[in-house]
Coordinates of C-alpha atoms in Angstrom, one line a residue:
M70 CA 0.2 0.1 0.2
K71 CA 1.2 3.8 -0.5
W72 CA 1.6 6.1 1.9
Q73 CA -1.1 8.4 0.2
Q74 CA -3.5 5.4 0.3
V75 CA -2.9 5.2 4.0
R76 CA -3.6 8.9 4.6
K77 CA -6.8 8.9 3.0
L78 CA -7.9 5.9 4.6
F79 CA -6.9 6.9 8.3
P80 CA -6.9 10.8 8.0
D81 CA -5.1 12.8 10.9
Q82 CA -4.4 9.9 13.1
Y83 CA -1.3 8.0 14.3
V84 CA -0.8 4.3 12.6
L85 CA 1.4 1.2 13.5
L86 CA 3.2 0.8 9.8
S87 CA 5.3 -2.1 8.4
I88 CA 8.0 -1.2 6.0
L89 CA 7.8 -2.9 2.8
A90 CA 10.2 -1.0 0.5
Y91 CA 12.1 2.3 0.7
R92 CA 14.9 4.1 -0.8
E93 CA 17.7 6.0 0.6
E94 CA 18.5 9.7 -0.3
E95 CA 21.5 11.2 2.0
D96 CA 20.6 11.3 5.1
K97 CA 17.0 10.1 4.6
K98 CA 15.0 6.8 3.9
I99 CA 11.9 7.8 2.1
I100 CA 9.2 4.8 2.4
T101 CA 7.4 4.0 -0.9
E102 CA 5.5 1.1 0.2
V103 CA 4.0 -0.1 3.4
A104 CA 1.6 -2.6 5.1
L105 CA -0.6 -1.1 7.7
I106 CA -1.0 -2.6 10.8
R107 CA -3.4 -0.7 12.7
A108 CA -4.8 2.7 13.6
I109 CA -3.3 4.1 17.3
A110 CA -5.3 5.7 20.0
E111 CA -3.5 9.2 20.7
K112 CA -3.2 8.0 24.2
D113 CA -1.3 4.8 23.3
V114 CA 1.3 6.2 21.0
N115 CA 4.5 6.5 23.2
R116 CA 3.8 2.6 24.1
E117 CA 3.5 1.7 20.5
F118 CA 6.3 3.8 19.6
F119 CA 8.9 2.2 21.9
N120 CA 7.8 -1.3 21.4
A121 CA 7.5 -1.1 17.7
G122 CA 9.4 -4.2 16.2
P123 CA 12.0 -4.1 13.8
G124 CA 10.9 -3.0 10.2
N125 CA 7.8 -1.4 12.0
I126 CA 7.3 2.6 12.7
V127 CA 4.6 4.7 14.1
Y128 CA 3.7 7.2 12.1
H129 CA 1.3 10.3 11.8
T130 CA -1.0 10.8 8.8
S131 CA -0.6 14.5 8.9
N132 CA 3.0 14.0 7.3
E133 CA 2.8 14.5 3.4
D134 CA 5.5 11.6 2.8
C135 CA 6.8 9.1 5.3
V136 CA 10.3 9.8 5.7
I137 CA 12.9 8.8 8.4
H138 CA 15.9 11.0 9.2
L139 CA 18.8 9.0 9.4
R140 CA 21.6 9.5 12.4
K141 CA 24.9 9.5 10.7
D142 CA 26.5 9.3 13.8
P143 CA 24.2 7.4 16.5
L144 CA 26.9 6.9 19.1
L145 CA 27.8 10.5 19.1
R146 CA 28.4 11.6 22.9
V147 CA 27.1 15.1 24.1
G148 CA 29.0 15.5 27.1
R149 CA 31.7 13.7 29.0
R150 CA 32.5 13.0 32.5
L151 CA 35.8 13.0 33.9

């Protein structure tokens, strides 16, 4: 299913998606094909976000495109204790 189809079926809602296909452009993963798992009530979003399994994401349908911003150095430390 395309992201635009999900947006039409579930306007202005959080949804749990399984990523089926994507392309990478610089520091972005642009999702091109998804499988809708279910809509998520706003009160349950944080729990679902942290419990989403590999290949799944929680995303809001108000977003025009389904894009994940990739971190170049996820192990970067902000501060250091001496």
